[in-house]
Coordinates of C-alpha atoms in Angstrom, one line a residue:
Chain A
M1 CA 54.2 101.4 93.9
N2 CA 56.6 99.6 91.6
L3 CA 59.2 97.3 92.9
F4 CA 62.0 99.4 91.5
K5 CA 61.3 102.3 93.8
D6 CA 61.4 100.0 96.8
I7 CA 64.7 98.5 96.0
E8 CA 66.2 101.7 94.7
H9 CA 68.5 102.1 97.7
L10 CA 69.8 98.6 97.2
I11 CA 70.5 99.3 93.6
R12 CA 72.4 102.4 94.6
L13 CA 74.3 100.4 97.2
A14 CA 75.2 97.8 94.5
V15 CA 76.4 100.6 92.3
V16 CA 78.6 101.9 95.1
I17 CA 80.0 98.4 95.6
V18 CA 80.6 98.0 91.8
V19 CA 82.4 101.4 91.7
L20 CA 84.6 100.4 94.6
L21 CA 85.5 97.1 93.0
L22 CA 86.3 99.0 89.8
V23 CA 88.5 101.4 91.7
F24 CA 90.2 98.3 93.2
V25 CA 90.8 96.7 89.8
V26 CA 92.2 100.0 88.4
L27 CA 94.4 100.5 91.4
R28 CA 95.7 97.0 91.2
V29 CA 96.7 97.4 87.5
A30 CA 98.3 100.7 88.3
V31 CA 100.2 99.6 91.4
V32 CA 101.3 96.0 90.8
P33 CA 104.6 96.0 88.9
H34 CA 104.4 94.7 85.3
S35 CA 106.9 92.1 85.7
F36 CA 105.2 90.6 88.8
G37 CA 104.7 86.9 88.4
E38 CA 107.0 86.5 85.5
Y39 CA 109.0 83.8 87.2
G40 CA 107.2 83.3 90.5
H41 CA 105.4 85.2 93.2
Y42 CA 107.7 88.2 93.0
R43 CA 108.7 91.1 90.7
G44 CA 110.6 89.6 87.8
D45 CA 112.7 92.7 87.2
A46 CA 114.1 92.3 90.7
I47 CA 116.5 89.6 89.4
Q48 CA 118.2 91.9 86.9
E49 CA 118.2 94.7 89.5
V50 CA 120.0 92.6 92.1
A51 CA 122.4 91.2 89.5
A52 CA 123.3 94.7 88.4
R53 CA 124.3 95.8 91.9
P54 CA 128.1 96.2 92.4
I55 CA 129.8 93.3 94.1
S56 CA 130.9 94.2 97.6
F57 CA 132.4 90.9 98.9
A58 CA 135.6 89.6 97.2
G59 CA 135.8 86.3 98.9
H60 CA 138.5 84.5 100.9
A61 CA 140.5 83.2 98.0
V62 CA 141.2 86.7 96.6
C63 CA 142.7 88.0 99.8
E64 CA 145.1 85.0 99.9
D65 CA 146.9 86.2 96.8
C66 CA 148.4 89.3 98.5
H67 CA 148.2 88.7 102.2
T68 CA 150.0 85.4 102.5
D69 CA 151.5 86.4 105.8
V70 CA 148.1 86.8 107.4
V71 CA 146.8 83.6 105.8
D72 CA 149.7 81.7 107.2
Q73 CA 149.0 83.0 110.7
K74 CA 145.4 82.3 110.4
K75 CA 146.0 78.7 109.4
L76 CA 147.6 78.0 112.7
G77 CA 144.7 79.0 114.9
K78 CA 141.0 78.2 115.1
H79 CA 140.1 81.3 113.2
V80 CA 141.0 79.4 110.1
V81 CA 137.3 78.8 109.8
V82 CA 136.4 82.5 109.9
S83 CA 136.5 84.3 106.6
C84 CA 138.5 87.5 106.3
E85 CA 135.6 89.6 105.4
A86 CA 133.5 88.3 108.4
C87 CA 135.8 90.6 110.4
H88 CA 137.1 93.2 108.0
G89 CA 133.8 93.7 106.2
A90 CA 133.2 93.7 102.5
Q91 CA 136.5 94.5 100.7
A92 CA 135.8 94.2 97.0
R93 CA 136.8 97.8 96.5
H94 CA 140.0 97.4 98.4
V95 CA 140.9 94.5 96.1
E96 CA 140.4 96.5 93.0
D97 CA 142.6 99.3 94.2
P98 CA 144.6 98.4 97.4
G99 CA 146.7 101.5 97.2
S100 CA 143.9 104.1 97.7
V101 CA 141.1 102.1 99.4
K102 CA 142.2 100.9 102.8
P103 CA 140.1 98.8 105.0
A104 CA 138.9 100.6 108.1
K105 CA 140.6 99.9 111.5
L106 CA 138.5 97.5 113.6
D107 CA 137.4 98.1 117.1
T108 CA 138.0 94.7 118.7
A109 CA 136.0 95.4 121.8
I110 CA 132.9 95.3 119.5
L111 CA 134.0 92.9 116.9
C112 CA 135.1 90.0 119.0
A113 CA 132.2 90.3 121.4
R114 CA 129.8 89.9 118.5
C115 CA 130.8 86.3 118.2
H116 CA 132.3 85.5 121.6
E117 CA 130.0 87.2 124.2
A118 CA 128.8 84.5 126.6
N119 CA 125.2 83.5 125.9
S120 CA 123.6 80.3 127.3
A121 CA 121.9 79.8 123.9
K122 CA 125.3 79.1 122.3
P123 CA 126.6 75.6 122.1
K124 CA 128.7 74.8 125.2
G125 CA 131.8 74.0 123.2
F126 CA 132.1 77.4 121.5
P127 CA 134.7 79.6 123.2
Q128 CA 132.9 82.4 124.9
V129 CA 133.6 84.9 127.6
A130 CA 131.7 87.5 129.6
T131 CA 133.7 90.3 128.1
A132 CA 133.1 92.8 130.9
D133 CA 134.8 90.4 133.4
H134 CA 137.2 88.9 131.0
S135 CA 139.1 91.8 129.4
A136 CA 139.1 94.3 132.2
G137 CA 138.2 97.0 129.7
L138 CA 141.2 96.4 127.5
A139 CA 140.8 95.9 123.7
C140 CA 140.9 92.2 122.9
D141 CA 143.9 92.6 120.6
T142 CA 146.1 93.8 123.4
C143 CA 146.4 90.2 124.5
H144 CA 145.0 88.1 121.5
Q145 CA 146.4 88.1 118.1
P146 CA 143.2 88.5 116.0
H147 CA 144.4 86.1 113.3
R148 CA 145.6 83.5 115.7
P149 CA 143.7 84.1 118.9
K150 CA 144.9 81.4 121.1
I151 CA 147.1 82.7 123.9
E152 CA 150.0 80.4 124.7
T153 CA 150.6 80.0 128.4
A154 CA 153.6 82.4 128.6
A155 CA 151.5 85.3 127.7
K156 CA 148.9 84.6 130.4
N157 CA 148.5 87.5 132.8
E158 CA 146.5 87.8 136.0
A159 CA 144.5 90.9 134.7
G160 CA 142.7 88.9 132.1
G161 CA 141.6 85.5 131.1
R162 CA 138.8 85.1 133.6
K163 CA 135.8 83.4 131.9
Chain B
M1 CA 119.8 93.7 128.5
Q2 CA 120.0 90.0 129.0
I3 CA 116.9 87.9 128.9
P4 CA 116.8 85.4 131.7
V5 CA 117.0 81.9 130.1
E6 CA 116.8 78.6 131.8
G7 CA 118.4 75.5 130.3
F8 CA 119.1 75.5 126.6
M9 CA 117.4 77.7 124.0
Y10 CA 118.3 78.1 120.4
P11 CA 119.6 81.6 119.7
N12 CA 116.5 82.6 117.7
E13 CA 114.2 81.5 120.6
V14 CA 115.6 83.6 123.3
E15 CA 113.8 86.7 122.4
L16 CA 110.0 86.4 121.8
Q17 CA 109.0 87.4 118.3
W18 CA 105.3 87.8 119.1
S19 CA 104.6 90.3 121.7
V20 CA 101.6 91.4 123.8
L21 CA 100.1 92.9 120.6
I22 CA 99.7 89.5 119.1
V23 CA 97.9 88.6 122.3
L24 CA 95.4 91.4 121.6
Y25 CA 94.8 90.3 118.0
P26 CA 93.0 87.0 118.8
F27 CA 91.4 88.7 121.9
I28 CA 89.9 91.5 119.9
T29 CA 88.8 89.4 117.0
G30 CA 87.2 87.0 119.5
L31 CA 85.2 89.9 120.9
V32 CA 84.0 90.8 117.4
A33 CA 83.0 87.3 116.5
G34 CA 81.3 86.7 119.9
A35 CA 79.4 89.9 119.9
F36 CA 78.2 89.2 116.3
I37 CA 77.1 85.7 117.1
L38 CA 75.1 86.9 120.0
A39 CA 73.3 89.4 117.8
S40 CA 72.7 86.8 115.2
L41 CA 71.2 84.3 117.6
E42 CA 68.7 86.9 118.6
R43 CA 67.8 87.5 115.0
V44 CA 67.8 84.0 113.6
F45 CA 66.2 82.3 116.5
R46 CA 64.0 85.3 117.3
V47 CA 64.9 85.6 121.0
Q48 CA 62.9 88.6 122.0
A49 CA 64.4 88.8 125.4
V50 CA 67.9 89.8 124.2
K51 CA 66.6 92.3 121.7
P52 CA 67.8 95.4 123.6
T53 CA 71.4 94.3 123.0
Y54 CA 71.0 93.5 119.3
R55 CA 72.2 96.8 117.9
L56 CA 74.7 97.4 120.6
A57 CA 76.2 94.0 119.8
L58 CA 76.5 94.9 116.1
L59 CA 78.1 98.3 116.9
T60 CA 80.5 96.7 119.4
A61 CA 81.5 94.1 116.8
L62 CA 82.2 96.9 114.3
S63 CA 84.2 99.0 116.6
F64 CA 86.4 96.1 117.7
L65 CA 86.7 94.8 114.1
L66 CA 88.1 98.1 113.0
V67 CA 90.8 97.9 115.6
A68 CA 91.5 94.2 115.1
P69 CA 94.2 94.5 112.3
L70 CA 96.1 97.3 114.1
P71 CA 98.1 95.1 116.5
L72 CA 99.2 93.0 113.6
Q73 CA 100.2 96.1 111.6
L74 CA 102.1 97.6 114.5
H75 CA 104.0 94.4 114.7
L76 CA 105.3 94.9 111.2
G77 CA 108.3 96.9 110.3
H78 CA 106.6 98.1 107.2
P79 CA 102.9 98.2 108.0
E80 CA 102.0 99.7 104.7
R81 CA 103.2 96.6 102.9
S82 CA 100.5 94.6 104.6
L83 CA 98.1 96.0 102.1
E84 CA 100.0 94.2 99.3
M85 CA 98.3 91.0 100.4
Y86 CA 95.1 92.4 98.7
L87 CA 97.0 93.2 95.5
T88 CA 99.1 90.1 95.1
P89 CA 97.8 87.6 97.5
H90 CA 99.8 84.4 98.0
R91 CA 97.4 81.5 98.4
S92 CA 99.7 79.5 100.6
S93 CA 100.0 82.3 103.1
A94 CA 97.5 81.9 106.0
M95 CA 97.9 85.5 107.0
A96 CA 97.2 86.8 103.4
M97 CA 94.0 84.8 103.3
F98 CA 93.0 86.2 106.7
G99 CA 93.0 89.6 105.0
F100 CA 90.2 88.4 102.7
V101 CA 88.3 86.7 105.5
Y102 CA 88.5 90.0 107.4
L103 CA 87.4 92.1 104.4
W104 CA 84.6 89.8 103.6
Y105 CA 83.3 89.9 107.2
L106 CA 83.7 93.7 107.5
M107 CA 82.2 94.7 104.1
A108 CA 79.8 91.9 103.2
V109 CA 78.5 91.1 106.6
L110 CA 78.9 93.7 109.3
L111 CA 78.6 97.0 107.5
L112 CA 75.8 95.7 105.3
E113 CA 73.8 94.3 108.2
I114 CA 74.2 97.5 110.2
W115 CA 73.3 99.7 107.3
L116 CA 70.2 97.7 106.5
D117 CA 69.1 97.7 110.2
Y118 CA 69.7 101.4 110.6
R119 CA 68.5 102.6 107.3
H120 CA 65.2 103.8 108.7
D121 CA 66.9 105.9 111.3
I122 CA 69.5 107.2 108.9
V123 CA 66.8 108.4 106.5
A124 CA 64.9 110.0 109.4
R125 CA 68.0 111.8 110.7
S126 CA 69.1 113.0 107.2
Q127 CA 65.8 115.0 107.3
S128 CA 65.8 116.1 110.9
E129 CA 69.5 116.9 111.6
K130 CA 71.3 120.1 110.5
G131 CA 74.7 121.1 109.3
W132 CA 77.5 118.6 108.8
K133 CA 75.6 115.8 110.5
R134 CA 72.9 116.1 108.0
L135 CA 75.5 115.7 105.3
V136 CA 76.9 112.6 106.9
Y137 CA 73.4 111.0 107.1
R138 CA 72.6 112.1 103.6
L139 CA 75.8 110.3 102.4
L140 CA 74.8 107.2 104.3
T141 CA 71.4 107.1 102.6
F142 CA 73.2 106.9 99.2
G143 CA 70.6 109.4 98.1
S144 CA 67.5 107.2 98.5
S145 CA 65.1 108.2 101.3
N146 CA 62.6 105.5 100.5
V147 CA 61.4 104.0 103.8
S148 CA 58.1 102.7 102.6
E149 CA 56.8 99.6 104.3
R150 CA 57.7 97.4 101.5
A151 CA 61.2 98.8 101.2
L152 CA 61.7 98.1 104.9
R153 CA 60.3 94.7 104.6
I154 CA 62.8 93.9 101.8
D155 CA 65.6 95.3 104.0
E156 CA 64.4 93.0 106.8
R157 CA 64.5 90.0 104.5
L158 CA 67.8 90.8 103.1
G159 CA 69.2 91.5 106.6
Y160 CA 67.9 88.1 107.8
F161 CA 69.7 86.5 104.9
I162 CA 72.9 88.4 105.6
T163 CA 72.7 87.2 109.2
L164 CA 72.4 83.7 108.0
V165 CA 75.5 84.1 106.0
G166 CA 77.1 86.1 108.8
I167 CA 77.0 83.3 111.4
P168 CA 79.3 81.0 109.4
S169 CA 81.3 84.1 108.5
A170 CA 81.8 85.0 112.1
F171 CA 82.8 81.4 112.9
L172 CA 85.2 81.5 110.0
L173 CA 86.7 84.8 111.1
H174 CA 87.6 83.6 114.5
G175 CA 88.0 79.9 113.6
Y176 CA 90.6 81.2 111.1
V177 CA 92.5 83.0 113.9
G178 CA 92.6 79.6 115.7
F179 CA 93.6 77.9 112.5
I180 CA 96.6 80.3 112.1
F181 CA 97.9 79.0 115.5
G182 CA 96.6 75.5 115.2
S183 CA 98.4 74.9 111.9
V184 CA 101.9 75.8 113.2
K185 CA 103.0 72.2 113.1
A186 CA 106.4 72.9 114.6
N187 CA 104.9 74.2 117.8
P188 CA 103.3 71.5 120.0
W189 CA 101.7 74.1 122.2
W190 CA 99.6 75.3 119.3
S191 CA 99.4 72.6 116.8
S192 CA 96.0 71.0 117.4
P193 CA 93.0 70.6 115.1
L194 CA 90.9 71.5 118.1
M195 CA 92.4 75.0 118.1
P196 CA 89.9 76.7 115.7
I197 CA 87.0 75.2 117.6
V198 CA 88.3 76.2 121.0
F199 CA 88.9 79.7 119.6
V200 CA 85.4 80.0 118.3
F201 CA 83.8 79.0 121.5
S202 CA 86.1 81.1 123.6
A203 CA 85.3 84.0 121.2
M204 CA 81.6 83.5 121.8
V205 CA 82.2 83.5 125.6
S206 CA 84.2 86.7 125.6
G207 CA 81.9 88.4 123.1
I208 CA 78.7 87.6 125.0
A209 CA 80.3 88.6 128.3
A210 CA 81.5 91.9 126.7
V211 CA 78.1 92.8 125.3
M212 CA 76.4 91.9 128.5
L213 CA 78.8 94.2 130.4
L214 CA 78.5 97.0 127.9
Y215 CA 74.8 96.8 127.9
M216 CA 74.6 96.9 131.7
L217 CA 77.2 99.8 131.8
S218 CA 75.6 101.9 129.1
T219 CA 72.1 101.5 130.5
R220 CA 73.4 102.6 133.9
L221 CA 75.2 105.6 132.3
R222 CA 72.0 106.6 130.6
G223 CA 70.2 106.4 133.9
Q224 CA 67.8 103.7 132.6
Q225 CA 66.5 100.5 134.0
I226 CA 68.5 97.4 133.1
D227 CA 66.1 94.9 131.5
I228 CA 66.6 92.0 133.8
R229 CA 64.9 89.5 131.5
C230 CA 67.4 90.4 128.9
V231 CA 70.5 90.0 131.1
D232 CA 69.1 86.8 132.6
K233 CA 68.9 85.4 129.1
I234 CA 72.3 86.6 128.1
A235 CA 73.9 85.2 131.3
Q236 CA 72.2 81.9 130.5
Y237 CA 73.8 81.9 127.0
L238 CA 77.1 82.8 128.5
L239 CA 76.9 79.9 130.9
Y240 CA 76.0 77.4 128.2
T241 CA 78.7 78.5 125.8
F242 CA 81.2 78.7 128.6
V243 CA 80.5 75.1 129.7
I244 CA 81.0 73.9 126.1
D245 CA 84.2 76.0 125.8
F246 CA 85.5 74.7 129.1
S247 CA 84.7 71.1 128.2
L248 CA 86.5 71.4 124.9
E249 CA 89.6 72.8 126.6
M250 CA 89.6 70.1 129.2
L251 CA 89.1 67.5 126.5
D252 CA 92.2 68.9 124.8
L253 CA 94.1 68.8 128.0
I254 CA 93.1 65.3 128.9
Q255 CA 94.0 64.1 125.5
R256 CA 97.4 65.8 125.8
I257 CA 98.1 64.3 129.2
Y258 CA 97.1 60.8 128.2
E259 CA 99.0 61.0 124.9
A260 CA 102.0 62.5 126.7
D261 CA 104.1 62.8 123.5
E262 CA 107.7 64.0 123.4
S263 CA 106.8 67.6 124.1
F264 CA 104.6 66.8 127.1
R265 CA 107.2 66.9 129.9
S266 CA 108.5 70.2 128.8
L267 CA 105.0 71.8 128.4
D268 CA 103.9 70.3 131.7
F269 CA 106.9 71.8 133.4
M270 CA 106.1 75.2 131.8
V271 CA 102.5 75.1 133.0
H272 CA 103.7 74.4 136.5
T273 CA 106.3 77.1 136.5
R274 CA 106.2 80.1 134.1
L275 CA 102.6 79.8 133.2
W276 CA 101.3 78.8 136.6
K277 CA 99.9 82.2 137.5
S278 CA 98.5 83.2 134.1
Q279 CA 97.2 79.7 133.2
V280 CA 96.1 77.9 136.3
I281 CA 95.3 80.7 138.6
I282 CA 94.0 83.4 136.3
Q283 CA 92.7 81.5 133.3
I284 CA 91.3 78.4 134.8
L285 CA 90.4 79.1 138.4
L286 CA 89.6 82.8 138.3
G287 CA 88.6 83.2 134.7
T288 CA 86.7 80.0 134.0
V289 CA 85.7 78.0 137.1
T290 CA 84.6 81.0 139.2
P291 CA 82.4 82.6 136.6
I292 CA 80.9 79.2 135.6
A293 CA 80.2 78.6 139.3
L294 CA 78.7 82.1 139.8
L295 CA 76.5 81.8 136.7
G296 CA 75.5 78.3 137.7
L297 CA 74.5 79.6 141.1
T298 CA 72.1 82.1 139.5
Q299 CA 70.5 79.2 137.7
V300 CA 69.8 77.0 140.7
V301 CA 69.3 79.5 143.5
K302 CA 66.6 82.1 143.5
L303 CA 68.3 85.4 144.0
T304 CA 67.1 89.0 144.0
E305 CA 67.5 91.1 140.9
T306 CA 70.2 93.2 142.5
A307 CA 72.2 90.2 143.6
R308 CA 71.8 88.7 140.1
K309 CA 73.0 91.9 138.4
R310 CA 76.0 92.1 140.7
I311 CA 76.9 88.4 140.0
Y312 CA 76.5 88.9 136.3
G313 CA 78.8 92.0 136.4
L314 CA 81.4 90.1 138.4
A315 CA 81.2 87.0 136.3
G316 CA 81.3 89.0 133.1
C317 CA 84.5 90.8 134.2
L318 CA 86.2 87.6 135.3
T319 CA 85.2 86.0 132.0
V320 CA 86.8 88.7 129.9
I321 CA 89.9 88.6 132.1
G322 CA 90.0 84.8 131.8
I323 CA 89.7 84.8 128.0
F324 CA 92.4 87.4 127.8
A325 CA 94.6 85.2 129.9
M326 CA 93.8 82.3 127.6
R327 CA 95.0 84.3 124.6
W328 CA 98.1 85.3 126.5
N329 CA 98.9 81.7 127.5
V330 CA 98.4 80.6 123.9
V331 CA 100.5 83.3 122.2
I332 CA 103.2 83.9 124.9
G333 CA 103.2 80.4 126.3
G334 CA 103.8 79.0 122.9
Q335 CA 107.1 80.9 122.7
L336 CA 108.5 80.4 126.1
F337 CA 109.8 76.9 125.6
S338 CA 112.6 75.7 123.4
K339 CA 112.0 73.4 120.4
S340 CA 114.7 71.3 121.9
F341 CA 112.4 70.9 125.0
L342 CA 115.4 71.6 127.1
G343 CA 115.0 75.2 128.1
Y344 CA 112.7 78.1 128.8
T345 CA 113.0 81.8 128.1
T346 CA 111.2 84.8 129.6
Y347 CA 108.9 87.4 128.1
K348 CA 109.8 90.9 129.1
M349 CA 107.1 93.3 128.1
A350 CA 108.5 96.6 126.9
F351 CA 106.7 99.7 128.0
A352 CA 106.8 102.7 125.6
T353 CA 107.9 101.0 122.4
R354 CA 106.1 100.1 119.2
E355 CA 105.0 96.8 120.7
G356 CA 104.9 97.8 124.3
L357 CA 102.4 97.9 127.1
L358 CA 101.4 101.5 126.4
I359 CA 100.4 100.8 122.8
A360 CA 98.5 97.7 124.0
I361 CA 96.5 99.8 126.5
G362 CA 95.9 102.4 123.8
L363 CA 94.7 99.7 121.4
M364 CA 92.3 98.3 124.1
I365 CA 90.8 101.8 124.7
L366 CA 90.5 102.7 121.0
P367 CA 87.5 100.4 120.3
F368 CA 85.6 102.1 123.1
G369 CA 86.3 105.5 121.5
I370 CA 85.1 104.2 118.2
L371 CA 82.0 102.7 119.9
W372 CA 81.3 106.0 121.5
V373 CA 81.3 107.8 118.1
L374 CA 79.2 105.1 116.5
V375 CA 76.7 105.2 119.4
K376 CA 76.4 109.0 118.9
L377 CA 76.0 108.6 115.2
L378 CA 73.7 105.5 115.3
P379 CA 72.1 105.3 118.7
P380 CA 71.4 101.6 119.4
W381 CA 68.5 102.4 121.8
P382 CA 65.0 102.9 120.7
D383 CA 64.1 105.9 122.9
S384 CA 67.0 108.2 122.1
G385 CA 66.1 111.9 121.9
S386 CA 64.1 113.4 119.2
L387 CA 64.1 110.4 117.0
P388 CA 60.7 109.3 115.8
A389 CA 60.8 106.0 117.7
S390 CA 62.8 103.6 115.6
G391 CA 60.2 102.1 113.4
A392 CA 62.2 99.4 111.9
P393 CA 59.8 96.4 112.0
A394 CA 60.5 94.3 115.0
H395 CA 62.7 91.4 114.1
G396 CA 60.8 88.2 114.1
T397 CA 57.6 89.6 112.7
S398 CA 58.5 89.1 109.1

């Protein structure tokens, strides 16, 4: 018996493996995007694609041009550090055409809790309340002025304000 | 739903990122590596006594290996993207490299070794079976039905060589899982160069125990006699590896206690509170000390066969539970404390979610389903049915 017959099954196996490897190589060429690795370990075209996307945030400075009253209010309170669009959402389209694109009304019960819901993981100094106890079910802006949230003593009322 | 937090946690630490599924991943890979190493010991060191478990161990390794990546993929939001690590691997990503370690072990070691070992049976069945089964076996022969003595001898040689390559590969497979945890330098609970070594030995412990249990159970189910010489030997191996494993873990512990670095107080507190049950009671007392004592007992006291079998069964179950607890304590424990060392969070296992208990149970049952199919397809026992008694030359005679 010649050796070839006795290792025939191994040769067949080797052929199967080689075919699988070839399939892998072909698949790789077909599937991996051409611009992959152009600049780094990612698809190079992604940069142009991202750059071509419409801008959705206008930035704080732009709002200031028209809404001076709000800006002046905001400067007086601690929300001076919070950007307009952090609450109102991306407003680039509103800036382009303020007449027809109006920012949506905000639901303060959700909005304010997003940052102020009490959580032991937050730094102690950050103002936070357990909203369920604190607001007695009322919307936050019934008592707080969103742009200048601090409540001066006169407005304090027994229904709210518990921490 | 609020997660109970004690002390101070950074916001991104409150909720655990790695769930019970990531506990299953090292547990299952450990069983694979352990089962394979047991089979290899038999083959390389020619231990005749544990021969009856050789094929069973290989099939067990395969069925668990097929399930091993699933917990990881279920953890991903886009599981299909995990395959991209084969197309555009990033060399600095430990997980991407694990994909290749896994593939190497599956394709180049396990499947090849099983195929070579079973080729004689496959060829025989491709001639004796009918219908679709015949087709399956025909496919598995790759169209060559040569089972001449010389061909089988060549297979045997090659298989031996693959086993030799396979042992370091199995160490690599599970050592790598340990490395993935051990190399997280930001986490003092994980970051330890001993991690890969501890993982390898605990893998061997769990794999050996699992194969022993499976062998005893399957023999029982088939209404056959358990080969007591075989289980005696396996239990002995289990004891030895367990002692090494335990010593390593204690070494790690003593080192940590003496070193008492800045993380120590926090970790120590965690072990005494949140991890007390799973680490001290289940892992160490129930899952390590008890089985070692039980197995040690069988070595020094002369016991009847039945008593020994019962003890092995009990010790095996405790061992597997103990190793599972060890994986749990590594994965979950490593996420319960804050990097500030000032607080602790809680792991709440979900039930019927993508990473919940239900899926975890399903994933633990799945390998047994696969094993059942494999055993039907490639019976690991020599005397099954109409097969012309498996004539593969006995290992150790070449």
